[in-house]
Short mmCIF file of C-alpha atoms and ligand atoms in Angstrom, two decimals:
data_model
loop_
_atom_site.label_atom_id
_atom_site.label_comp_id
_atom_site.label_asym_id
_atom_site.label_seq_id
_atom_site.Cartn_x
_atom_site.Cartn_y
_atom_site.Cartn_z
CA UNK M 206 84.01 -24.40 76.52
CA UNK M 207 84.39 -22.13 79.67
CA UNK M 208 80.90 -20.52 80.44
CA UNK M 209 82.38 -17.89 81.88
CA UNK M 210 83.26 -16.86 77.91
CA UNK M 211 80.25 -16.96 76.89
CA UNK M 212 78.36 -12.95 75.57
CA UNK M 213 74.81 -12.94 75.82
CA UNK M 214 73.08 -11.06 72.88
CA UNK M 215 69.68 -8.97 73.74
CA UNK M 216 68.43 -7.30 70.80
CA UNK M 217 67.21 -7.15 67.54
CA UNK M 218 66.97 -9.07 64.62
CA UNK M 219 65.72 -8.00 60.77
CA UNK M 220 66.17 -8.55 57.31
CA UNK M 221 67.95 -5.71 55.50
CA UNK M 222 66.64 -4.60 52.06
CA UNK M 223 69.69 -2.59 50.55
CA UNK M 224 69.66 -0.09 47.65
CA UNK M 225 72.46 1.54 46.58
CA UNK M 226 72.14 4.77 45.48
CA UNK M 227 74.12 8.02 43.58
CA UNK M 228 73.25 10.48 46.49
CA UNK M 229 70.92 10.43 49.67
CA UNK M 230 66.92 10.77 48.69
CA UNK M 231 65.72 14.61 49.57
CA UNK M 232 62.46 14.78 51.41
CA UNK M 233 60.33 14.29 48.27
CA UNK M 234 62.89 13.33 45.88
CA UNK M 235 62.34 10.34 44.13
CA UNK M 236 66.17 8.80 42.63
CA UNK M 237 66.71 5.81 41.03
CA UNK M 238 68.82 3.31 42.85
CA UNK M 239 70.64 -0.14 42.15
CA UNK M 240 72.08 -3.02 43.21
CA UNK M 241 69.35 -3.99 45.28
CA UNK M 242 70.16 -7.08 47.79
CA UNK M 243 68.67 -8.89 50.74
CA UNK M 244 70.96 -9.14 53.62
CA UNK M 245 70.57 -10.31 56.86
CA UNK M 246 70.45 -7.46 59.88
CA UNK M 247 69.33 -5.59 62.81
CA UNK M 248 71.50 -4.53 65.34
CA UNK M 249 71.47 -6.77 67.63
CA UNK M 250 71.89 -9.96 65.58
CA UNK M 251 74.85 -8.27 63.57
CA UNK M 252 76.80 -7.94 66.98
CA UNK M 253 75.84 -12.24 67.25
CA UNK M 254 76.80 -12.57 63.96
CA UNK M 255 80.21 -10.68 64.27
CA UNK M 256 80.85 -11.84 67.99
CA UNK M 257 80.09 -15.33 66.86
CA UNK M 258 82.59 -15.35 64.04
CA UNK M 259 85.20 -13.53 66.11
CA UNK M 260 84.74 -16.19 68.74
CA UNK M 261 85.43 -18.82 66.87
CA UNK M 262 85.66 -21.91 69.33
CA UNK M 263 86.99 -19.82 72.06
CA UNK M 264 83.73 -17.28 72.97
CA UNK M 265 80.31 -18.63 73.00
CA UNK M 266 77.17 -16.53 71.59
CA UNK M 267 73.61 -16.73 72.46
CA UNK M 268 70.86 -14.57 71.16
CA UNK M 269 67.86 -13.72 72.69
CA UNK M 270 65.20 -11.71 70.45
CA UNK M 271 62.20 -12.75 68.25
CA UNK M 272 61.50 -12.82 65.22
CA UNK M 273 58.35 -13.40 63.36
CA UNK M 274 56.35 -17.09 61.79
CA UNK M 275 57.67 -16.55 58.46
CA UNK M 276 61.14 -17.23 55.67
CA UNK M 277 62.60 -13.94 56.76
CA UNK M 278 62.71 -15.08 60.58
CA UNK M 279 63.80 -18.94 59.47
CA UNK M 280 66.44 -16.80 57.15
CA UNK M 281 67.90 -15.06 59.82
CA UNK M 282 68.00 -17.63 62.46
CA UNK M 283 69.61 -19.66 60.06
CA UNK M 284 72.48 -16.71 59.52
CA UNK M 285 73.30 -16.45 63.21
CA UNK M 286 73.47 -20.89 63.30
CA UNK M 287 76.01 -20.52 60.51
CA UNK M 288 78.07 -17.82 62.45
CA UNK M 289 78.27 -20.32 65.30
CA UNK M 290 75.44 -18.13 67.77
CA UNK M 291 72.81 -20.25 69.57
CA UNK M 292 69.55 -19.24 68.75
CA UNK M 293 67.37 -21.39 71.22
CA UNK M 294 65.99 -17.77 73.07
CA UNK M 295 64.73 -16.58 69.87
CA UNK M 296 61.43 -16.62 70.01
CA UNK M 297 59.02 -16.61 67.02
CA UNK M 298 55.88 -13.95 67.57
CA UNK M 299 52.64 -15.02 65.94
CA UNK M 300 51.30 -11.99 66.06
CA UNK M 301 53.75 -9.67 63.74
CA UNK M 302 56.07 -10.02 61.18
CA UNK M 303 59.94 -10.41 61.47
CA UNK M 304 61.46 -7.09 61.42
CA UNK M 305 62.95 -5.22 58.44
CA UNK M 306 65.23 -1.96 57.27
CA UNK M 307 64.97 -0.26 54.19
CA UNK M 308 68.60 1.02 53.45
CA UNK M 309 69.94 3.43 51.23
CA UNK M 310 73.73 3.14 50.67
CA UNK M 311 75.91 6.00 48.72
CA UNK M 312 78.82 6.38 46.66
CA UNK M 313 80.70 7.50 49.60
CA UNK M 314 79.31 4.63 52.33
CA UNK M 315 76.99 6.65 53.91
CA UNK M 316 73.58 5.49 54.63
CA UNK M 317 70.29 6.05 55.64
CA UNK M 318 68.06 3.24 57.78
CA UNK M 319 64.25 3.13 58.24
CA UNK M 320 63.53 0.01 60.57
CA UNK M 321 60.20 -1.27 61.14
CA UNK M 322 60.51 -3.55 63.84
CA UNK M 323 57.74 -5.61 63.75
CA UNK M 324 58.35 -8.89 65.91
CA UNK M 325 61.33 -7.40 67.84
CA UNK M 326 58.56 -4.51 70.16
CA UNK M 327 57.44 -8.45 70.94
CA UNK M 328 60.12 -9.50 73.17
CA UNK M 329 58.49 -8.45 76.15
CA UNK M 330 58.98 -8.03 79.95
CA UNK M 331 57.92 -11.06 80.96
CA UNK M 332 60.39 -12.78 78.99
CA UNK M 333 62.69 -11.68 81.07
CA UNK M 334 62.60 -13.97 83.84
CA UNK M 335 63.13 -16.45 81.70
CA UNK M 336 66.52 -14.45 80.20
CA UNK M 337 68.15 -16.21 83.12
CA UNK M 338 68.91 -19.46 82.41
CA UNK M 339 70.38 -18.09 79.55
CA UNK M 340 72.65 -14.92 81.31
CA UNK M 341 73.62 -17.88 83.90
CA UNK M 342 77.52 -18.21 83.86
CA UNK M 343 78.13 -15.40 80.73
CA UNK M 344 80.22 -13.28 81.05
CA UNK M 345 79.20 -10.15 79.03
CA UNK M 346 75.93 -8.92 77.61
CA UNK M 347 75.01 -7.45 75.14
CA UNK M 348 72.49 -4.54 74.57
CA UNK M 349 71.06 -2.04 72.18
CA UNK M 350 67.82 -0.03 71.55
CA UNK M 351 65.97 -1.59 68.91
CA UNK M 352 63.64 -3.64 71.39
CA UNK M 353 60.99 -2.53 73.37
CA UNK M 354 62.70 -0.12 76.19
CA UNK M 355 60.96 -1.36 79.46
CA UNK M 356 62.52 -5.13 78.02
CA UNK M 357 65.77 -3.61 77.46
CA UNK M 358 65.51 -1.86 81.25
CA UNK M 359 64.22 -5.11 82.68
CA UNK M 360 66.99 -7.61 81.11
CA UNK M 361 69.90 -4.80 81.80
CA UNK M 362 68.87 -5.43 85.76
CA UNK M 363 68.94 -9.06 85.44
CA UNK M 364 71.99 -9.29 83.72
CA UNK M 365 73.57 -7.44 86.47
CA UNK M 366 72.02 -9.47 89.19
CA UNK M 367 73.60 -12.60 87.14
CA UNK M 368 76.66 -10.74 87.77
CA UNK M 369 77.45 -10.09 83.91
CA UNK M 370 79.29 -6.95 82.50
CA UNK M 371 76.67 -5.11 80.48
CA UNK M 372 77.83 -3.25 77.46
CA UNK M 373 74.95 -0.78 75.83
CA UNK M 374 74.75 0.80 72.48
CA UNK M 375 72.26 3.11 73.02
CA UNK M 376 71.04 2.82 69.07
CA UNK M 377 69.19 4.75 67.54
CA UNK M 378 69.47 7.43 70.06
CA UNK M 379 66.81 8.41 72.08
CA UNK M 380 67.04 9.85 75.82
CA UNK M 381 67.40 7.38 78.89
CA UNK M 382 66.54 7.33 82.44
CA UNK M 383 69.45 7.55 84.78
CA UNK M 384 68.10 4.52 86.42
CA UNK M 385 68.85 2.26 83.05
CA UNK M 386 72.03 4.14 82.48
CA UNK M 387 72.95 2.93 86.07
CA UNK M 388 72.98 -0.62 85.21
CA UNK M 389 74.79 -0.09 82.20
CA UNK M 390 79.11 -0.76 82.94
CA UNK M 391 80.30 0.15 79.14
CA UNK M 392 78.09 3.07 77.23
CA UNK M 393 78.95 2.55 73.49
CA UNK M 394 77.75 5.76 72.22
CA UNK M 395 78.43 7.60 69.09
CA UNK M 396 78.89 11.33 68.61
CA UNK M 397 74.79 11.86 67.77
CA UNK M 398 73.73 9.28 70.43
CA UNK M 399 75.93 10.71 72.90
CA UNK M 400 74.60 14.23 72.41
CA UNK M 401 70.79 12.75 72.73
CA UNK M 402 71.82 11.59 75.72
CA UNK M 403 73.00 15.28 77.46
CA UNK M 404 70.00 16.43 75.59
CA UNK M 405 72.20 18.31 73.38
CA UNK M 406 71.50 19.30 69.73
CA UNK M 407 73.45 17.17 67.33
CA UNK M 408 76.37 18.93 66.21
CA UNK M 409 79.79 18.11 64.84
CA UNK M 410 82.08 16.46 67.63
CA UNK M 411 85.68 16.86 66.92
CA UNK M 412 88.17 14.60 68.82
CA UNK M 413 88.94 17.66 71.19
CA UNK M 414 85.49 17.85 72.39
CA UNK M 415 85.30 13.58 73.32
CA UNK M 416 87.13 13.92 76.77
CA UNK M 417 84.45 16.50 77.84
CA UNK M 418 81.70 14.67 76.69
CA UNK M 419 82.28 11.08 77.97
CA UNK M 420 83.17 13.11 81.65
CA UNK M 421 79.32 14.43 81.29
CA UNK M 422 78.19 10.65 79.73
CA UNK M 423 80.00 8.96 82.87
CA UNK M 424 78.17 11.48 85.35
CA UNK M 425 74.82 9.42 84.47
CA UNK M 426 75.72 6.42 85.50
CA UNK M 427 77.57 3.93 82.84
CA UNK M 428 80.74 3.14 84.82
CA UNK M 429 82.95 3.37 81.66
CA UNK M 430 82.07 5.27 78.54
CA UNK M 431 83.65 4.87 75.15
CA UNK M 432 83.03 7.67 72.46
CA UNK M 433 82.85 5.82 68.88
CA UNK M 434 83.88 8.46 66.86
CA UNK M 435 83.79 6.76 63.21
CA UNK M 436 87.11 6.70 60.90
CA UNK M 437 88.56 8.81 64.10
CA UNK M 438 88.16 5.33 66.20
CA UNK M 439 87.11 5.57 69.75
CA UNK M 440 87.88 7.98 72.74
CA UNK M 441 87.84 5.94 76.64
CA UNK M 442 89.20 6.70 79.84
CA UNK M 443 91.13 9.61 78.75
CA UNK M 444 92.80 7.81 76.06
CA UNK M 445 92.42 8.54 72.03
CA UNK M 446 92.34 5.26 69.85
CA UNK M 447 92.52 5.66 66.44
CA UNK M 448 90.94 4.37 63.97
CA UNK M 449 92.39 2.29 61.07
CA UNK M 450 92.21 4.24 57.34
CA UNK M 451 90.04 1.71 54.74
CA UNK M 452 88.05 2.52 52.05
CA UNK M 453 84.33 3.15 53.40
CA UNK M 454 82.42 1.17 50.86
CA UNK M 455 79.21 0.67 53.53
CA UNK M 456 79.20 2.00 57.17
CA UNK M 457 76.07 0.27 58.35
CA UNK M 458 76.82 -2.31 61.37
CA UNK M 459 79.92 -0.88 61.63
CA UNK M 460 78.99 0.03 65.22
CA UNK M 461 77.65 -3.37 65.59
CA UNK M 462 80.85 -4.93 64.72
CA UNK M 463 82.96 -2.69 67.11
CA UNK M 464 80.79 -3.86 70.04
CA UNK M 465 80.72 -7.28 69.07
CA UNK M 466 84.83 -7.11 68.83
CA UNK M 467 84.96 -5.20 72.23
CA UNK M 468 82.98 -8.24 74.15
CA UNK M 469 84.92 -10.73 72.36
CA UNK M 470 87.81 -9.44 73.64
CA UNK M 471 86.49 -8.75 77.00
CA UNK M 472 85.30 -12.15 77.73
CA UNK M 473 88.78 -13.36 76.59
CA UNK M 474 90.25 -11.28 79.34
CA UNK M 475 92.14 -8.77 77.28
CA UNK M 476 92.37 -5.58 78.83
CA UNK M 477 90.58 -2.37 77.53
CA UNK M 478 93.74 -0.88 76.19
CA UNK M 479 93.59 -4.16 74.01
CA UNK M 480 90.26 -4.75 73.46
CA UNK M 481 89.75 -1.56 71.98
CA UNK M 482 92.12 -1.22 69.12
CA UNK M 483 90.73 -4.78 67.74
CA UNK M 484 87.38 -3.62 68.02
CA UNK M 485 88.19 -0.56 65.68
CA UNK M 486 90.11 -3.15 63.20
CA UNK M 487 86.73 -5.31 62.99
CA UNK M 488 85.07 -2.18 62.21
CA UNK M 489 87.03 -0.79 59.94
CA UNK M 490 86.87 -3.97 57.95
CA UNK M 491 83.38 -4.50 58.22
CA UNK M 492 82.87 -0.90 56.19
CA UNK M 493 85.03 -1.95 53.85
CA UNK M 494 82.02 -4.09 52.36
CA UNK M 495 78.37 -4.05 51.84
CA UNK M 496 76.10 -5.16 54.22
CA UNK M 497 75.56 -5.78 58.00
CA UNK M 498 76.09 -9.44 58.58
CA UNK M 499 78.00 -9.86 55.43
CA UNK M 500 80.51 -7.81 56.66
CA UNK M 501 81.38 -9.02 59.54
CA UNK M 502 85.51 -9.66 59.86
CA UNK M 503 86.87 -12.99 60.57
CA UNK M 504 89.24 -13.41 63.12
CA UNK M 505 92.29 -13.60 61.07
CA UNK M 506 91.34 -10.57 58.68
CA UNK M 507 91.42 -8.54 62.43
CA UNK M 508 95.13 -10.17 63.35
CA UNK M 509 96.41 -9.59 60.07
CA UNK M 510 95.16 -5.58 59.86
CA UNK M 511 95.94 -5.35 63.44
CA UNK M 512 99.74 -6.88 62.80
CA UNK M 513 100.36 -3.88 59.97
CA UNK M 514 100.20 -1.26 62.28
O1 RIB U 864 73.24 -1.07 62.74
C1 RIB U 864 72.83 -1.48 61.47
C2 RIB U 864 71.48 -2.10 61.52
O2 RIB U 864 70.52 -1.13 61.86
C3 RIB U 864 70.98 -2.68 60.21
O3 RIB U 864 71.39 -4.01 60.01
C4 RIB U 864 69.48 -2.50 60.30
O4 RIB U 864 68.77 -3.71 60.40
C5 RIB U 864 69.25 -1.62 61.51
O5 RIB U 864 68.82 -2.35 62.57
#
């Protein structure tokens, strides 16, 4: 296979204990839930998972994360192998646990995530260095904020100096210095992440308001910005792209599988104009079902929604 197709992964991996539930808990509301299932998660492993089945032969995927000594980490090492990702840089922490979320589904797809992250705040800055090797001849990499942020910081640099395109999802939202944002070329952001960002209060952000804010996004460094905007689709470089109309059963790693679509199709050499409609088609279909990695679209389900429209 071409190297230069190959997506780097830098992120987090954790197992997912899902309940699904009538209505959101209140603070100090105790509900009863159902349905309960173990499924393998964390955001940066979903975007392996998804990449790595979108792939197929044609896109390599390595992930680089850790995980800790125990069935959960084996578990989902083991779900990336079967997706086709290379899991050789994940390392296994001896000193913490593999990381989990506790996730509450509803009856209309929304959710709500606790993550303790246990042996993902191990991947540290000085395994960076040794990131190399494995950014060496990939094309795009892959990045969110579920790791420890001075490792995030340190491998976005040295995936740049490796000359890879760096695409960020800058999840869960928390503020970032200008100097990480500069080594960032695709900002991934959704409406409440890009508002963290501008140190705005999270508001409502209708599809009027997205060409403003991805102007502000773009003025802090990311050389292209694309607004995810949820069942609206995405807003980039002055262009609306709309989303595809499913039946939200589970939104959780929808982002996930949008930026795992866009890199796909980026190290294939689409175009953005391209790219970006068949990341909203993965993501549509990944909410269509429960779960992170279980949802991720194959190939073929993508074609097929993407040849109805
Ligand atoms: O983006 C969804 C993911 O967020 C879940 O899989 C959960 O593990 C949390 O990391």
């Amino acid at each position: 296979m071409d190297a230069q197709r190959a997506i780097v992964v830098v992120g987090s991996l954790n197992m997912d204990f899902v309940v699904s539930v009538e209505h959101l808990p209140a603070p100090g509301e105790t509900i009863l839930g159902h349905g309960f299932q173990m499924i393998p998660g964390g955001k940066g492993a979903n975007q392996a998972c998804a990449a790595g089945k979108l792939g197929g032969r044609s896109v390599a995927v390595r992930m680089i994360g850790c995980v800790g000594q125990d069935v959960f980490g084996d578990h989902l090492k083991a779900s990336l192998s079967a997706a086709g990702v290379d899991v050789n840089a994940v390392h296994v922490s001896r000193a913490n646990a593999t990381g989990v979320a506790l996730i509450w589904v509803d009856g209309h797809g929304q959710n709500s995530i606790v993550v303790a992250s246990g042996a993902n705040m191990d991947l540290a800055v000085q395994d960076v260095d040794a990131m190399r090797k494995v950014f060496r001849g990939a094309r795009i990499a892959l990045f969110q904020l579920e790791t420890a942020l001075a490792t995030v910081a340190s491998a976005l640099r040295r995936a740049k100096e490796e000359g890879l395109t760096t695409i960020l999802d800058p999840a869960p939202a928390q503020p970032l210095s200008i100097e990480l944002l500069r080594c960032v070329d695709i900002l991934t952001p959704n409406e409440g992440e890009a508002l963290t960002l501008l140190g705005r209060p999270v508001a409502r952000v209708t599809i009027e308001d997205a060409p403003a804010l991805a102007e502000a996004l773009s003025q802090l460094g990311p050389r292209t910005v694309i607004l995810k905007l949820g069942e609206s689709g995405c807003f980039a470089e002055g262009v609306h792209y709309p989303g595809f109309a499913v039946k939200a059963i589970d939104t959780t790693a929808a982002g996930d599988t949008f930026n795992a679509a866009l890199a796909v199709a980026l190290a294939e050499g689409k175009k953005l104009s391209d790219a970006l409609p068949f990341a909203n088609a993965a993501a549509a279909i990944s909410v269509t079902r429960l779960g992170a990695q279980a949802s991720a679209p194959s190939r073929d389900e993508v074609e097929t929604l993407l040849a109805a429209i």
